[in-house]
Amino acid sequence: MSEKRSEKTRLIALEGTHGPELAAAAELLERKLRDRKTECGVSRWDSSNTFFEMRFVKISVPPPSPRVLLLLYASDLVFRLRWEIRPALEEGKIVIAAPYVESATAFG
């Protein structure tokens, strides 16, 4: 792990159950931080495109169960941690994760 972290390195988790409001809050926070010349970025739900791709399935299948949805959410979070969140934190940036963990817990 890199020792390049600064005092400004942060993981900010925005949680909730209403996706559009979470996305808007994340964008507003990102804009405010950038106005202050702070390096930051947003890690959004479905960064892995798992749920996006599911919309294009051509066969008729029943909707996923809550358990399957939670596993897919966890898979997406692992993707975000590996490819977005952790590398940005190692570079000393602020990462806004919207949503992060508690939203899935609430859904479960």
mmCIF file of N, CA and C in Angstrom:
data_model
loop_
_atom_site.group_PDB
_atom_site.id
_atom_site.type_symbol
_atom_site.label_atom_id
_atom_site.label_comp_id
_atom_site.label_asym_id
_atom_site.label_seq_id
_atom_site.Cartn_x
_atom_site.Cartn_y
_atom_site.Cartn_z
ATOM 1 N N MET A 1 0.847 -1.174 0.000
ATOM 2 C CA MET A 1 0.000 0.000 0.000
ATOM 3 C C MET A 1 0.889 1.232 0.000
ATOM 4 N N SER A 2 0.485 2.234 -0.699
ATOM 5 C CA SER A 2 1.248 3.465 -0.836
ATOM 6 C C SER A 2 1.202 4.292 0.450
ATOM 7 N N GLU A 3 2.305 4.971 0.731
ATOM 8 C CA GLU A 3 2.368 5.862 1.887
ATOM 9 C C GLU A 3 2.159 7.303 1.461
ATOM 10 N N LYS A 4 1.563 7.532 0.286
ATOM 11 C CA LYS A 4 1.364 8.860 -0.265
ATOM 12 C C LYS A 4 0.166 9.589 0.332
ATOM 13 N N ARG A 5 -0.546 8.958 1.219
ATOM 14 C CA ARG A 5 -1.764 9.541 1.782
ATOM 15 C C ARG A 5 -1.481 10.865 2.478
ATOM 16 N N SER A 6 -2.425 11.757 2.356
ATOM 17 C CA SER A 6 -2.309 13.048 3.027
ATOM 18 C C SER A 6 -3.393 13.160 4.088
ATOM 19 N N GLU A 7 -3.344 14.250 4.828
ATOM 20 C CA GLU A 7 -4.376 14.479 5.829
ATOM 21 C C GLU A 7 -5.733 14.706 5.176
ATOM 22 N N LYS A 8 -5.743 15.037 3.892
ATOM 23 C CA LYS A 8 -7.005 15.309 3.197
ATOM 24 C C LYS A 8 -7.681 14.044 2.682
ATOM 25 N N THR A 9 -6.978 12.923 2.717
ATOM 26 C CA THR A 9 -7.557 11.672 2.238
ATOM 27 C C THR A 9 -8.740 11.288 3.110
ATOM 28 N N ARG A 10 -9.884 11.074 2.463
ATOM 29 C CA ARG A 10 -11.097 10.723 3.199
ATOM 30 C C ARG A 10 -11.992 9.839 2.328
ATOM 31 N N LEU A 11 -12.741 9.008 2.999
ATOM 32 C CA LEU A 11 -13.826 8.279 2.353
ATOM 33 C C LEU A 11 -15.101 8.821 2.968
ATOM 34 N N ILE A 12 -15.908 9.451 2.150
ATOM 35 C CA ILE A 12 -17.186 10.008 2.607
ATOM 36 C C ILE A 12 -18.293 9.106 2.061
ATOM 37 N N ALA A 13 -19.037 8.482 2.959
ATOM 38 C CA ALA A 13 -20.112 7.583 2.558
ATOM 39 C C ALA A 13 -21.444 8.308 2.659
ATOM 40 N N LEU A 14 -22.152 8.390 1.557
ATOM 41 C CA LEU A 14 -23.503 8.936 1.540
ATOM 42 C C LEU A 14 -24.455 7.755 1.452
ATOM 43 N N GLU A 15 -25.381 7.689 2.365
ATOM 44 C CA GLU A 15 -26.287 6.554 2.435
ATOM 45 C C GLU A 15 -27.737 6.994 2.289
ATOM 46 N N GLY A 16 -28.555 6.103 1.825
ATOM 47 C CA GLY A 16 -29.975 6.372 1.689
ATOM 48 C C GLY A 16 -30.611 5.350 0.783
ATOM 49 N N THR A 17 -31.914 5.461 0.629
ATOM 50 C CA THR A 17 -32.633 4.494 -0.196
ATOM 51 C C THR A 17 -33.223 5.120 -1.456
ATOM 52 N N HIS A 18 -33.046 6.396 -1.643
ATOM 53 C CA HIS A 18 -33.581 7.063 -2.829
ATOM 54 C C HIS A 18 -32.414 7.470 -3.728
ATOM 55 N N GLY A 19 -32.135 6.629 -4.722
ATOM 56 C CA GLY A 19 -30.979 6.792 -5.591
ATOM 57 C C GLY A 19 -30.785 8.159 -6.211
ATOM 58 N N PRO A 20 -31.833 8.753 -6.812
ATOM 59 C CA PRO A 20 -31.651 10.057 -7.443
ATOM 60 C C PRO A 20 -31.207 11.147 -6.452
ATOM 61 N N GLU A 21 -31.737 11.099 -5.241
ATOM 62 C CA GLU A 21 -31.328 12.096 -4.236
ATOM 63 C C GLU A 21 -29.887 11.864 -3.791
ATOM 64 N N LEU A 22 -29.486 10.605 -3.667
ATOM 65 C CA LEU A 22 -28.094 10.301 -3.318
ATOM 66 C C LEU A 22 -27.147 10.790 -4.406
ATOM 67 N N ALA A 23 -27.500 10.535 -5.650
ATOM 68 C CA ALA A 23 -26.659 10.971 -6.764
ATOM 69 C C ALA A 23 -26.535 12.488 -6.789
ATOM 70 N N ALA A 24 -27.643 13.183 -6.575
ATOM 71 C CA ALA A 24 -27.617 14.647 -6.563
ATOM 72 C C ALA A 24 -26.773 15.172 -5.405
ATOM 73 N N ALA A 25 -26.898 14.560 -4.231
ATOM 74 C CA ALA A 25 -26.102 14.985 -3.071
ATOM 75 C C ALA A 25 -24.621 14.751 -3.313
ATOM 76 N N ALA A 26 -24.285 13.615 -3.925
ATOM 77 C CA ALA A 26 -22.878 13.315 -4.225
ATOM 78 C C ALA A 26 -22.308 14.327 -5.209
ATOM 79 N N GLU A 27 -23.078 14.663 -6.238
ATOM 80 C CA GLU A 27 -22.613 15.645 -7.227
ATOM 81 C C GLU A 27 -22.443 17.026 -6.601
ATOM 82 N N LEU A 28 -23.360 17.409 -5.739
ATOM 83 C CA LEU A 28 -23.252 18.704 -5.062
ATOM 84 C C LEU A 28 -22.016 18.752 -4.167
ATOM 85 N N LEU A 29 -21.798 17.704 -3.400
ATOM 86 C CA LEU A 29 -20.627 17.656 -2.531
ATOM 87 C C LEU A 29 -19.338 17.683 -3.350
ATOM 88 N N GLU A 30 -19.312 16.921 -4.422
ATOM 89 C CA GLU A 30 -18.134 16.912 -5.300
ATOM 90 C C GLU A 30 -17.869 18.310 -5.855
ATOM 91 N N ARG A 31 -18.908 18.987 -6.312
ATOM 92 C CA ARG A 31 -18.760 20.338 -6.864
ATOM 93 C C ARG A 31 -18.220 21.306 -5.810
ATOM 94 N N LYS A 32 -18.755 21.229 -4.598
ATOM 95 C CA LYS A 32 -18.291 22.109 -3.511
ATOM 96 C C LYS A 32 -16.823 21.844 -3.171
ATOM 97 N N LEU A 33 -16.440 20.569 -3.127
ATOM 98 C CA LEU A 33 -15.043 20.246 -2.838
ATOM 99 C C LEU A 33 -14.126 20.725 -3.954
ATOM 100 N N ARG A 34 -14.547 20.545 -5.210
ATOM 101 C CA ARG A 34 -13.725 21.003 -6.333
ATOM 102 C C ARG A 34 -13.608 22.521 -6.361
ATOM 103 N N ASP A 35 -14.669 23.227 -5.943
ATOM 104 C CA ASP A 35 -14.607 24.687 -5.841
ATOM 105 C C ASP A 35 -13.534 25.114 -4.849
ATOM 106 N N ARG A 36 -13.261 24.258 -3.869
ATOM 107 C CA ARG A 36 -12.226 24.541 -2.872
ATOM 108 C C ARG A 36 -10.873 23.985 -3.299
ATOM 109 N N LYS A 37 -10.785 23.596 -4.589
ATOM 110 C CA LYS A 37 -9.539 23.054 -5.164
ATOM 111 C C LYS A 37 -9.095 21.760 -4.484
ATOM 112 N N THR A 38 -10.060 20.949 -4.086
ATOM 113 C CA THR A 38 -9.787 19.674 -3.434
ATOM 114 C C THR A 38 -9.947 18.553 -4.449
ATOM 115 N N GLU A 39 -8.947 17.674 -4.534
ATOM 116 C CA GLU A 39 -9.044 16.533 -5.441
ATOM 117 C C GLU A 39 -10.024 15.518 -4.872
ATOM 118 N N CYS A 40 -11.031 15.201 -5.649
ATOM 119 C CA CYS A 40 -12.047 14.264 -5.170
ATOM 120 C C CYS A 40 -12.720 13.582 -6.353
ATOM 121 N N GLY A 41 -13.517 12.591 -6.048
ATOM 122 C CA GLY A 41 -14.288 11.892 -7.053
ATOM 123 C C GLY A 41 -15.429 11.148 -6.398
ATOM 124 N N VAL A 42 -16.360 10.697 -7.220
ATOM 125 C CA VAL A 42 -17.533 9.984 -6.723
ATOM 126 C C VAL A 42 -17.485 8.546 -7.220
ATOM 127 N N SER A 43 -17.712 7.601 -6.315
ATOM 128 C CA SER A 43 -17.881 6.205 -6.669
ATOM 129 C C SER A 43 -19.370 5.921 -6.571
ATOM 130 N N ARG A 44 -19.969 5.677 -7.707
ATOM 131 C CA ARG A 44 -21.421 5.515 -7.770
ATOM 132 C C ARG A 44 -21.833 4.051 -7.783
ATOM 133 N N TRP A 45 -23.052 3.820 -7.339
ATOM 134 C CA TRP A 45 -23.663 2.500 -7.408
ATOM 135 C C TRP A 45 -23.692 2.043 -8.866
ATOM 136 N N ASP A 46 -23.478 0.781 -9.086
ATOM 137 C CA ASP A 46 -23.455 0.123 -10.383
ATOM 138 C C ASP A 46 -22.290 0.583 -11.247
ATOM 139 N N SER A 47 -21.175 0.880 -10.627
ATOM 140 C CA SER A 47 -19.962 1.200 -11.383
ATOM 141 C C SER A 47 -19.509 0.014 -12.222
ATOM 142 N N SER A 48 -19.825 -1.186 -11.773
ATOM 143 C CA SER A 48 -19.442 -2.393 -12.501
ATOM 144 C C SER A 48 -20.370 -2.663 -13.680
ATOM 145 N N ASN A 49 -21.461 -1.929 -13.790
ATOM 146 C CA ASN A 49 -22.482 -2.100 -14.837
ATOM 147 C C ASN A 49 -23.263 -3.400 -14.719
ATOM 148 N N THR A 50 -23.177 -4.069 -13.589
ATOM 149 C CA THR A 50 -23.904 -5.330 -13.405
ATOM 150 C C THR A 50 -25.403 -5.141 -13.597
ATOM 151 N N PHE A 51 -25.962 -4.159 -12.914
ATOM 152 C CA PHE A 51 -27.409 -3.946 -12.988
ATOM 153 C C PHE A 51 -27.819 -3.378 -14.343
ATOM 154 N N PHE A 52 -26.977 -2.546 -14.919
ATOM 155 C CA PHE A 52 -27.239 -1.995 -16.247
ATOM 156 C C PHE A 52 -27.322 -3.125 -17.274
ATOM 157 N N GLU A 53 -26.374 -4.050 -17.212
ATOM 158 C CA GLU A 53 -26.344 -5.169 -18.155
ATOM 159 C C GLU A 53 -27.549 -6.093 -17.983
ATOM 160 N N MET A 54 -28.030 -6.237 -16.755
ATOM 161 C CA MET A 54 -29.184 -7.108 -16.510
ATOM 162 C C MET A 54 -30.423 -6.645 -17.262
ATOM 163 N N ARG A 55 -30.487 -5.362 -17.567
ATOM 164 C CA ARG A 55 -31.655 -4.832 -18.276
ATOM 165 C C ARG A 55 -31.721 -5.305 -19.724
ATOM 166 N N PHE A 56 -30.610 -5.826 -20.246
ATOM 167 C CA PHE A 56 -30.570 -6.231 -21.645
ATOM 168 C C PHE A 56 -30.661 -7.733 -21.858
ATOM 169 N N VAL A 57 -31.011 -8.471 -20.798
ATOM 170 C CA VAL A 57 -31.167 -9.915 -20.920
ATOM 171 C C VAL A 57 -32.350 -10.196 -21.840
ATOM 172 N N LYS A 58 -32.122 -11.017 -22.843
ATOM 173 C CA LYS A 58 -33.157 -11.279 -23.849
ATOM 174 C C LYS A 58 -34.118 -12.393 -23.449
ATOM 175 N N ILE A 59 -33.719 -13.243 -22.508
ATOM 176 C CA ILE A 59 -34.600 -14.341 -22.118
ATOM 177 C C ILE A 59 -35.521 -13.879 -21.000
ATOM 178 N N SER A 60 -36.652 -14.530 -20.907
ATOM 179 C CA SER A 60 -37.623 -14.179 -19.870
ATOM 180 C C SER A 60 -37.253 -14.912 -18.578
ATOM 181 N N VAL A 61 -36.837 -14.144 -17.604
ATOM 182 C CA VAL A 61 -36.491 -14.714 -16.299
ATOM 183 C C VAL A 61 -37.217 -13.921 -15.222
ATOM 184 N N PRO A 62 -37.518 -14.562 -14.122
ATOM 185 C CA PRO A 62 -38.164 -13.817 -13.032
ATOM 186 C C PRO A 62 -37.176 -12.801 -12.438
ATOM 187 N N PRO A 63 -37.695 -11.776 -11.806
ATOM 188 C CA PRO A 63 -36.792 -10.789 -11.198
ATOM 189 C C PRO A 63 -35.957 -11.446 -10.105
ATOM 190 N N PRO A 64 -34.755 -10.932 -9.860
ATOM 191 C CA PRO A 64 -33.901 -11.537 -8.829
ATOM 192 C C PRO A 64 -34.512 -11.390 -7.437
ATOM 193 N N SER A 65 -34.249 -12.372 -6.611
ATOM 194 C CA SER A 65 -34.734 -12.334 -5.226
ATOM 195 C C SER A 65 -33.936 -11.289 -4.443
ATOM 196 N N PRO A 66 -34.436 -10.877 -3.278
ATOM 197 C CA PRO A 66 -33.664 -9.939 -2.449
ATOM 198 C C PRO A 66 -32.262 -10.452 -2.125
ATOM 199 N N ARG A 67 -32.137 -11.747 -1.876
ATOM 200 C CA ARG A 67 -30.807 -12.323 -1.584
ATOM 201 C C ARG A 67 -29.870 -12.145 -2.776
ATOM 202 N N VAL A 68 -30.353 -12.435 -3.956
ATOM 203 C CA VAL A 68 -29.532 -12.276 -5.161
ATOM 204 C C VAL A 68 -29.173 -10.800 -5.364
ATOM 205 N N LEU A 69 -30.140 -9.918 -5.141
ATOM 206 C CA LEU A 69 -29.856 -8.489 -5.275
ATOM 207 C C LEU A 69 -28.751 -8.043 -4.309
ATOM 208 N N LEU A 70 -28.799 -8.540 -3.071
ATOM 209 C CA LEU A 70 -27.756 -8.192 -2.108
ATOM 210 C C LEU A 70 -26.394 -8.721 -2.536
ATOM 211 N N LEU A 71 -26.365 -9.931 -3.078
ATOM 212 C CA LEU A 71 -25.095 -10.471 -3.565
ATOM 213 C C LEU A 71 -24.568 -9.668 -4.752
ATOM 214 N N LEU A 72 -25.453 -9.248 -5.635
ATOM 215 C CA LEU A 72 -25.029 -8.407 -6.759
ATOM 216 C C LEU A 72 -24.539 -7.050 -6.273
ATOM 217 N N TYR A 73 -25.217 -6.489 -5.269
ATOM 218 C CA TYR A 73 -24.788 -5.225 -4.690
ATOM 219 C C TYR A 73 -23.396 -5.387 -4.082
ATOM 220 N N ALA A 74 -23.186 -6.484 -3.349
ATOM 221 C CA ALA A 74 -21.870 -6.738 -2.742
ATOM 222 C C ALA A 74 -20.799 -6.882 -3.809
ATOM 223 N N SER A 75 -21.129 -7.555 -4.893
ATOM 224 C CA SER A 75 -20.186 -7.701 -6.002
ATOM 225 C C SER A 75 -19.826 -6.339 -6.596
ATOM 226 N N ASP A 76 -20.821 -5.484 -6.752
ATOM 227 C CA ASP A 76 -20.570 -4.140 -7.274
ATOM 228 C C ASP A 76 -19.687 -3.345 -6.312
ATOM 229 N N LEU A 77 -19.937 -3.490 -5.006
ATOM 230 C CA LEU A 77 -19.123 -2.771 -4.024
ATOM 231 C C LEU A 77 -17.676 -3.252 -4.055
ATOM 232 N N VAL A 78 -17.457 -4.546 -4.201
ATOM 233 C CA VAL A 78 -16.090 -5.068 -4.318
ATOM 234 C C VAL A 78 -15.411 -4.464 -5.541
ATOM 235 N N PHE A 79 -16.128 -4.392 -6.656
ATOM 236 C CA PHE A 79 -15.582 -3.773 -7.861
ATOM 237 C C PHE A 79 -15.187 -2.321 -7.585
ATOM 238 N N ARG A 80 -16.095 -1.576 -6.961
ATOM 239 C CA ARG A 80 -15.832 -0.166 -6.673
ATOM 240 C C ARG A 80 -14.632 -0.003 -5.754
ATOM 241 N N LEU A 81 -14.551 -0.849 -4.716
ATOM 242 C CA LEU A 81 -13.413 -0.777 -3.790
ATOM 243 C C LEU A 81 -12.099 -1.053 -4.517
ATOM 244 N N ARG A 82 -12.088 -2.084 -5.341
ATOM 245 C CA ARG A 82 -10.858 -2.502 -6.028
ATOM 246 C C ARG A 82 -10.417 -1.517 -7.097
ATOM 247 N N TRP A 83 -11.337 -1.019 -7.892
ATOM 248 C CA TRP A 83 -10.963 -0.243 -9.071
ATOM 249 C C TRP A 83 -11.165 1.262 -8.928
ATOM 250 N N GLU A 84 -11.923 1.726 -7.957
ATOM 251 C CA GLU A 84 -12.173 3.162 -7.812
ATOM 252 C C GLU A 84 -11.739 3.705 -6.447
ATOM 253 N N ILE A 85 -12.309 3.153 -5.388
ATOM 254 C CA ILE A 85 -12.138 3.748 -4.065
ATOM 255 C C ILE A 85 -10.717 3.613 -3.543
ATOM 256 N N ARG A 86 -10.230 2.399 -3.469
ATOM 257 C CA ARG A 86 -8.901 2.184 -2.897
ATOM 258 C C ARG A 86 -7.790 2.905 -3.670
ATOM 259 N N PRO A 87 -7.753 2.810 -5.007
ATOM 260 C CA PRO A 87 -6.692 3.524 -5.723
ATOM 261 C C PRO A 87 -6.726 5.041 -5.499
ATOM 262 N N ALA A 88 -7.928 5.611 -5.450
ATOM 263 C CA ALA A 88 -8.032 7.059 -5.237
ATOM 264 C C ALA A 88 -7.567 7.431 -3.830
ATOM 265 N N LEU A 89 -7.930 6.633 -2.841
ATOM 266 C CA LEU A 89 -7.473 6.900 -1.476
ATOM 267 C C LEU A 89 -5.953 6.785 -1.386
ATOM 268 N N GLU A 90 -5.384 5.821 -2.082
ATOM 269 C CA GLU A 90 -3.930 5.656 -2.072
ATOM 270 C C GLU A 90 -3.217 6.833 -2.732
ATOM 271 N N GLU A 91 -3.926 7.540 -3.617
ATOM 272 C CA GLU A 91 -3.366 8.737 -4.255
ATOM 273 C C GLU A 91 -3.588 9.989 -3.410
ATOM 274 N N GLY A 92 -4.234 9.833 -2.255
ATOM 275 C CA GLY A 92 -4.450 10.962 -1.368
ATOM 276 C C GLY A 92 -5.674 11.792 -1.680
ATOM 277 N N LYS A 93 -6.616 11.234 -2.409
ATOM 278 C CA LYS A 93 -7.824 11.968 -2.794
ATOM 279 C C LYS A 93 -8.973 11.705 -1.827
ATOM 280 N N ILE A 94 -9.978 12.526 -1.924
ATOM 281 C CA ILE A 94 -11.235 12.320 -1.205
ATOM 282 C C ILE A 94 -12.163 11.535 -2.126
ATOM 283 N N VAL A 95 -12.785 10.490 -1.595
ATOM 284 C CA VAL A 95 -13.723 9.685 -2.365
ATOM 285 C C VAL A 95 -15.094 9.779 -1.720
ATOM 286 N N ILE A 96 -16.085 10.102 -2.529
ATOM 287 C CA ILE A 96 -17.473 10.140 -2.084
ATOM 288 C C ILE A 96 -18.131 8.873 -2.631
ATOM 289 N N ALA A 97 -18.545 7.984 -1.736
ATOM 290 C CA ALA A 97 -19.192 6.740 -2.145
ATOM 291 C C ALA A 97 -20.688 6.881 -1.911
ATOM 292 N N ALA A 98 -21.461 6.787 -2.996
ATOM 293 C CA ALA A 98 -22.905 7.005 -2.891
ATOM 294 C C ALA A 98 -23.651 5.948 -3.701
ATOM 295 N N PRO A 99 -24.270 5.013 -3.068
ATOM 296 C CA PRO A 99 -24.247 4.641 -1.661
ATOM 297 C C PRO A 99 -23.029 3.773 -1.373
ATOM 298 N N TYR A 100 -22.866 3.435 -0.086
ATOM 299 C CA TYR A 100 -21.716 2.623 0.309
ATOM 300 C C TYR A 100 -22.224 1.310 0.902
ATOM 301 N N VAL A 101 -22.205 1.140 2.202
ATOM 302 C CA VAL A 101 -22.558 -0.152 2.800
ATOM 303 C C VAL A 101 -23.930 -0.153 3.462
ATOM 304 N N GLU A 102 -24.244 0.876 4.197
ATOM 305 C CA GLU A 102 -25.487 0.867 4.997
ATOM 306 C C GLU A 102 -26.741 0.793 4.141
ATOM 307 N N SER A 103 -26.700 1.296 2.917
ATOM 308 C CA SER A 103 -27.876 1.211 2.051
ATOM 309 C C SER A 103 -28.243 -0.232 1.755
ATOM 310 N N ALA A 104 -27.244 -1.061 1.508
ATOM 311 C CA ALA A 104 -27.512 -2.484 1.267
ATOM 312 C C ALA A 104 -27.995 -3.158 2.537
ATOM 313 N N THR A 105 -27.433 -2.761 3.670
ATOM 314 C CA THR A 105 -27.861 -3.314 4.958
ATOM 315 C C THR A 105 -29.334 -2.981 5.191
ATOM 316 N N ALA A 106 -29.710 -1.763 4.900
ATOM 317 C CA ALA A 106 -31.111 -1.345 5.074
ATOM 318 C C ALA A 106 -32.033 -2.117 4.129
ATOM 319 N N PHE A 107 -31.571 -2.326 2.897
ATOM 320 C CA PHE A 107 -32.365 -3.088 1.937
ATOM 321 C C PHE A 107 -32.566 -4.515 2.430
ATOM 322 N N GLY A 108 -31.483 -5.105 2.971
ATOM 323 C CA GLY A 108 -31.529 -6.487 3.457
ATOM 324 C C GLY A 108 -32.498 -6.642 4.590
#
